Every structure is written in C-alpha cells, then in structure tokens.
Short mmCIF file of C-alpha atoms in Angstrom, two decimals:
data_model
loop_
_atom_site.label_atom_id
_atom_site.label_comp_id
_atom_site.label_asym_id
_atom_site.label_seq_id
_atom_site.Cartn_x
_atom_site.Cartn_y
_atom_site.Cartn_z
CA SER A 1 -73.18 -54.42 32.00
CA TYR A 2 -69.84 -54.59 29.91
CA GLU A 3 -66.15 -54.55 31.23
CA LEU A 4 -63.15 -54.45 29.93
CA THR A 5 -59.73 -55.39 32.34
CA GLN A 6 -56.40 -53.75 31.79
CA PRO A 7 -54.05 -54.74 33.88
CA PRO A 8 -52.88 -51.66 36.09
CA SER A 9 -49.07 -51.87 35.59
CA VAL A 10 -46.81 -52.98 32.91
CA SER A 11 -43.16 -52.49 33.02
CA VAL A 12 -40.21 -52.80 29.79
CA SER A 13 -36.45 -51.88 29.38
CA PRO A 14 -36.02 -48.78 26.46
CA GLY A 15 -35.47 -50.07 23.76
CA GLN A 16 -37.95 -53.44 24.23
CA THR A 17 -41.18 -54.37 22.70
CA ALA A 18 -44.26 -53.34 25.77
CA SER A 19 -47.60 -55.04 25.51
CA ILE A 20 -50.49 -53.49 27.44
CA THR A 21 -53.38 -55.93 27.12
CA CYS A 22 -57.49 -55.16 27.80
CA SER A 23 -59.99 -58.08 28.36
CA GLY A 24 -63.63 -58.31 27.74
CA ASP A 25 -66.50 -60.21 26.86
CA ARG A 26 -65.94 -61.43 23.07
CA LEU A 27 -63.87 -58.19 22.21
CA GLY A 28 -63.01 -59.14 19.62
CA ASP A 29 -66.42 -58.86 18.01
CA LYS A 30 -65.90 -54.93 18.43
CA TYR A 31 -63.58 -52.10 17.63
CA VAL A 32 -61.20 -51.41 20.43
CA PHE A 33 -59.57 -47.68 20.74
CA TRP A 34 -56.75 -47.44 22.29
CA TYR A 35 -54.92 -43.94 24.76
CA GLN A 36 -52.52 -42.38 25.57
CA GLN A 37 -52.38 -40.18 28.65
CA ARG A 38 -49.04 -38.46 30.08
CA PRO A 39 -49.39 -37.15 33.76
CA GLY A 40 -51.20 -33.89 33.97
CA GLN A 41 -52.23 -33.97 30.33
CA SER A 42 -55.43 -34.56 28.04
CA PRO A 43 -55.67 -38.31 26.35
CA VAL A 44 -54.52 -38.75 23.10
CA LEU A 45 -55.95 -41.32 20.73
CA VAL A 46 -52.81 -43.63 19.46
CA ILE A 47 -55.05 -46.56 18.26
CA TYR A 48 -58.29 -46.89 16.64
CA GLN A 49 -60.66 -49.45 15.05
CA GLY A 50 -58.35 -52.00 16.82
CA SER A 51 -55.02 -51.38 14.52
CA LYS A 52 -55.36 -48.96 12.75
CA ARG A 53 -52.84 -45.29 13.83
CA PRO A 54 -53.13 -42.08 13.32
CA SER A 55 -50.69 -39.97 11.21
CA GLU A 56 -49.12 -38.43 13.87
CA ILE A 57 -49.28 -41.58 15.89
CA PRO A 58 -45.21 -43.07 15.72
CA GLU A 59 -45.04 -46.36 13.87
CA ARG A 60 -43.82 -47.93 17.46
CA PHE A 61 -47.74 -48.29 18.24
CA SER A 62 -49.75 -50.81 16.87
CA GLY A 63 -52.75 -52.79 18.29
CA SER A 64 -54.10 -55.98 17.19
CA ASN A 65 -57.89 -57.54 18.43
CA SER A 66 -58.87 -60.83 18.65
CA GLY A 67 -60.92 -63.08 20.50
CA ASN A 68 -61.54 -61.79 24.17
CA THR A 69 -58.71 -59.72 24.02
CA ALA A 70 -57.39 -56.91 22.55
CA THR A 71 -53.58 -55.47 22.38
CA LEU A 72 -51.35 -52.67 22.54
CA THR A 73 -47.91 -53.02 21.70
CA ILE A 74 -45.28 -50.43 21.74
CA SER A 75 -42.06 -51.88 19.62
CA GLY A 76 -38.41 -50.34 21.13
CA THR A 77 -40.53 -48.07 23.96
CA GLN A 78 -38.90 -44.69 24.63
CA ALA A 79 -38.59 -42.96 27.98
CA MET A 80 -41.19 -40.37 26.02
CA ASP A 81 -43.79 -43.45 26.20
CA GLU A 82 -44.44 -43.88 29.97
CA ALA A 83 -47.75 -42.58 30.87
CA GLU A 84 -51.27 -44.71 31.81
CA TYR A 85 -52.84 -46.61 28.82
CA TYR A 86 -56.44 -46.57 28.47
CA CYS A 87 -58.97 -49.24 26.30
CA GLN A 88 -62.34 -48.11 25.41
CA ALA A 89 -65.21 -49.59 23.14
CA TRP A 90 -68.76 -49.43 22.86
CA ASP A 91 -71.32 -51.43 24.28
CA SER A 92 -74.39 -50.85 22.16
CA SER A 93 -74.50 -46.90 22.15
CA LEU A 94 -72.38 -46.32 25.01
CA ILE A 95 -68.80 -45.62 25.94
CA ILE A 96 -66.86 -48.23 28.40
CA PHE A 97 -62.98 -47.43 29.48
CA GLY A 98 -60.70 -49.82 30.88
CA GLY A 99 -59.19 -49.26 34.19
CA GLY A 100 -55.74 -47.89 32.50
CA THR A 101 -52.92 -49.23 32.38
CA ASN A 102 -49.61 -47.56 33.65
CA LEU A 103 -46.58 -48.47 31.61
CA THR A 104 -43.31 -47.84 33.48
CA VAL A 105 -40.09 -47.37 31.14
CA LEU A 106 -36.62 -48.14 33.12
CA GLN B 1 -55.91 -27.64 13.51
CA VAL B 2 -59.51 -28.92 15.20
CA GLN B 3 -59.49 -27.90 18.93
CA LEU B 4 -61.86 -28.33 21.32
CA VAL B 5 -60.96 -25.40 24.44
CA GLN B 6 -63.15 -25.62 27.78
CA SER B 7 -64.16 -23.04 30.21
CA GLY B 8 -62.28 -22.34 33.30
CA ALA B 9 -62.01 -24.11 36.74
CA GLU B 10 -64.74 -23.99 39.58
CA VAL B 11 -65.19 -24.44 42.63
CA LYS B 12 -68.33 -25.38 44.02
CA LYS B 13 -70.24 -26.33 47.58
CA PRO B 14 -71.83 -29.59 47.76
CA GLY B 15 -75.63 -29.39 46.25
CA ALA B 16 -74.74 -27.02 43.76
CA SER B 17 -74.46 -27.68 39.96
CA VAL B 18 -72.06 -26.76 37.43
CA ARG B 19 -72.01 -25.97 33.77
CA VAL B 20 -68.58 -26.61 31.80
CA ALA B 21 -68.56 -25.27 28.40
CA CYS B 22 -66.79 -26.51 25.51
CA LYS B 23 -65.75 -24.12 22.26
CA ALA B 24 -65.04 -25.96 19.18
CA SER B 25 -62.66 -24.54 16.33
CA ARG B 26 -61.66 -25.51 12.67
CA TYR B 27 -64.11 -27.92 12.11
CA THR B 28 -68.16 -28.24 11.08
CA PHE B 29 -69.14 -28.11 14.47
CA THR B 30 -72.27 -29.95 13.72
CA ASN B 31 -71.05 -32.28 11.75
CA TYR B 32 -69.74 -34.28 14.49
CA ALA B 33 -70.84 -35.83 18.23
CA ILE B 34 -69.33 -34.57 21.82
CA HIS B 35 -68.29 -36.90 24.80
CA TRP B 36 -67.99 -35.89 27.94
CA VAL B 37 -65.66 -37.69 29.80
CA ARG B 38 -64.27 -36.97 33.82
CA GLN B 39 -61.39 -38.61 35.80
CA ALA B 40 -61.56 -37.99 39.57
CA PRO B 41 -57.75 -37.65 40.82
CA GLY B 42 -56.02 -40.46 40.72
CA GLN B 43 -57.85 -42.41 38.99
CA TRP B 44 -59.83 -43.87 35.68
CA LEU B 45 -61.40 -42.34 32.93
CA GLU B 46 -65.17 -42.34 33.22
CA TRP B 47 -67.38 -41.55 30.49
CA MET B 48 -69.92 -39.27 31.56
CA GLY B 49 -72.57 -38.94 27.76
CA TRP B 50 -72.36 -37.85 24.46
CA ILE B 51 -74.61 -35.57 22.39
CA ASN B 52 -74.89 -35.63 18.87
CA ALA B 53 -74.27 -31.45 17.69
CA GLY B 54 -76.01 -32.15 14.71
CA ASN B 55 -79.71 -32.76 16.60
CA GLY B 56 -79.27 -32.29 20.23
CA ASN B 57 -79.78 -36.05 20.29
CA THR B 58 -77.90 -37.26 24.17
CA LYS B 59 -77.14 -40.87 25.76
CA TYR B 60 -76.07 -40.66 29.56
CA SER B 61 -74.56 -43.24 31.43
CA GLN B 62 -76.74 -44.48 34.15
CA ASN B 63 -73.62 -43.99 36.95
CA PHE B 64 -74.91 -40.37 36.65
CA LYS B 65 -78.52 -41.16 37.81
CA GLY B 66 -79.97 -38.29 35.44
CA ARG B 67 -78.00 -35.51 37.08
CA VAL B 68 -75.76 -35.00 33.96
CA THR B 69 -77.50 -33.19 31.05
CA LEU B 70 -75.62 -31.98 27.43
CA SER B 71 -76.97 -29.60 25.57
CA ARG B 72 -75.21 -27.62 22.52
CA ASP B 73 -75.54 -23.70 21.13
CA THR B 74 -74.89 -24.33 17.29
CA SER B 75 -74.67 -20.87 16.93
CA ALA B 76 -71.43 -20.46 19.28
CA GLY B 77 -70.18 -23.89 18.19
CA ALA B 78 -70.08 -24.87 21.75
CA ALA B 79 -71.13 -27.72 24.05
CA TYR B 80 -71.99 -27.90 27.66
CA MET B 81 -72.10 -30.07 30.53
CA GLU B 82 -74.12 -29.46 33.42
CA LEU B 83 -73.83 -31.91 36.48
CA SER B 84 -76.35 -31.53 39.52
CA GLY B 85 -76.93 -31.95 43.02
CA LEU B 86 -72.86 -31.95 43.36
CA VAL B 87 -70.96 -34.12 45.74
CA SER B 88 -67.34 -34.02 47.09
CA GLU B 89 -67.11 -37.38 45.12
CA ASP B 90 -67.50 -35.61 42.13
CA THR B 91 -64.37 -33.40 42.42
CA ALA B 92 -62.27 -34.30 39.14
CA VAL B 93 -61.34 -32.91 35.97
CA TYR B 94 -63.75 -32.53 33.00
CA TYR B 95 -63.23 -33.48 29.75
CA CYS B 96 -65.09 -33.08 26.45
CA ALA B 97 -63.55 -35.00 23.07
CA ARG B 98 -64.81 -35.03 19.42
CA GLY B 99 -66.65 -38.24 18.29
CA TRP B 100 -67.94 -39.36 15.60
CA ASP B 101 -68.64 -38.14 12.25
CA LEU B 102 -72.53 -37.84 12.41
CA LYS B 103 -72.93 -39.48 8.76
CA ARG B 104 -71.16 -42.38 9.53
CA ASN B 105 -71.69 -45.15 12.41
CA TYR B 106 -70.81 -44.45 15.78
CA TYR B 107 -68.72 -47.63 16.49
CA TYR B 108 -66.09 -46.55 14.38
CA TYR B 109 -64.95 -43.75 16.09
CA GLY B 110 -63.10 -43.08 19.19
CA MET B 111 -62.67 -39.79 20.32
CA ASP B 112 -59.88 -38.18 18.27
CA VAL B 113 -60.00 -34.68 19.54
CA TRP B 114 -59.73 -33.73 23.63
CA GLY B 115 -60.26 -30.33 25.50
CA GLN B 116 -57.65 -29.10 28.07
CA GLY B 117 -59.76 -30.38 30.98
CA THR B 118 -61.44 -28.33 33.71
CA THR B 119 -61.42 -28.65 36.54
CA VAL B 120 -64.42 -29.03 39.28
CA ILE B 121 -64.13 -28.79 43.07
CA VAL B 122 -66.15 -29.72 45.54
CA SER B 123 -65.83 -28.29 48.92
CA SER B 124 -67.87 -26.92 51.72
#
C-alpha cells in the first residue's frame, strides 16, 4: 500500500522559514494536499493541488511537489502557525495521510 | 458559509455500534462527496472512507475490515457513519469533511470543509 512519510517534528524561530516535507514513491505524479491542525481543533486545508492556496489562507503558506517529495513552506513563520501539519494524497480512489509533523515556533 | 455540523459525543460499550451524523448547510449536498476521518487521542489522521452524496456510492479503507458503513439522506442533507464491533482502540474523534465536486475528477480535490468532530469513547 502507498505510504507518505513526514518528519515527526520541525522547529523554527519566529520570522524564519519553515519547511515540512512529505515523501512518497513518485509523489510528484500526484496532487498533494496539506492540512493544519491546531490542538483541539478540526483540520484546515492550507494547500491544495500541491501549490495552490485557498483564498482565506495567508500568503506565507506555499507548496511544491516534485520527484518523491512534496514540501510545505511557511515564510515569516508566526507563533499562530504552531500546529500539526498533515500531507495527503490519493492512491487510486483511496485517501492516504502522512503521519503528521509537529511545527514548533520558538 | 459552507458548514458541516456533526452529532454529539457518544459513549459505547465494547462490541456495540455507533452512528455519527453530519449535516451539511449552505451548499448543494448532492453535488459533493463526503469523507470520514478519525483521530485517536494523540494520534494522526486516519481516513475511513467516502460517500458520493449524489448516488450513494462508497469506498472504504481496508483498515476497518467491513466494520464501517457510510450512508446519506439526501432529503435531510446529511451523511452518516456507522462503526460496528467497537473496541477500545476505536476511541477517537470522528470527523466528516467535504470532498470533491462530483462533476469533476476526485484527484483534484482534498477536504475543504470539516465538521467540528464527534468524540466516541469505547469503554466497559
């Protein structure tokens, strides 16, 4: 079965750039989606189709996808960006989630 | 705005079944799919399945070995998730989320609107 691998944790200083990766076999051939989940809240879609941002998501969130790795980049990271981030892709008609990355802003 | 509102928390005994409801508002319910996703305490998101709210077709994760059944009531604009044979490991928050526009290809879409989550506790 298809798997997506994320680092368990990433740390970043306020105002710096955070990069969260998601790896999978030939992932660049698929559309990738990224979700932000703050503690006690429902997930929120922050990137869709690998690099597109919903209108309500700040411009500091961006995404890329090539080869075997997709990357979520947060520029000028703010304290409010501290959350768990999940990547997601389709494998045929099944949904696959990565294991999540805890982003700490310190 | 587009909204999914889920039913309230449930406490069930091992071996029982649970049914969670998800009511949609401010969009045409039958034009989109609905996904169900769960999250055990301190754990990651786990996809359970989707239902085509238009024609009722479903797809399930093999991880649930036939224990999950998705359905919908188009007149009520609601989707339902039933999980049977509950064990303590089924203790989790269960989410519904809006999926793809049924007039388009599914792989273009993620989950753009989520319900607030329903806590299910399985305990003897």
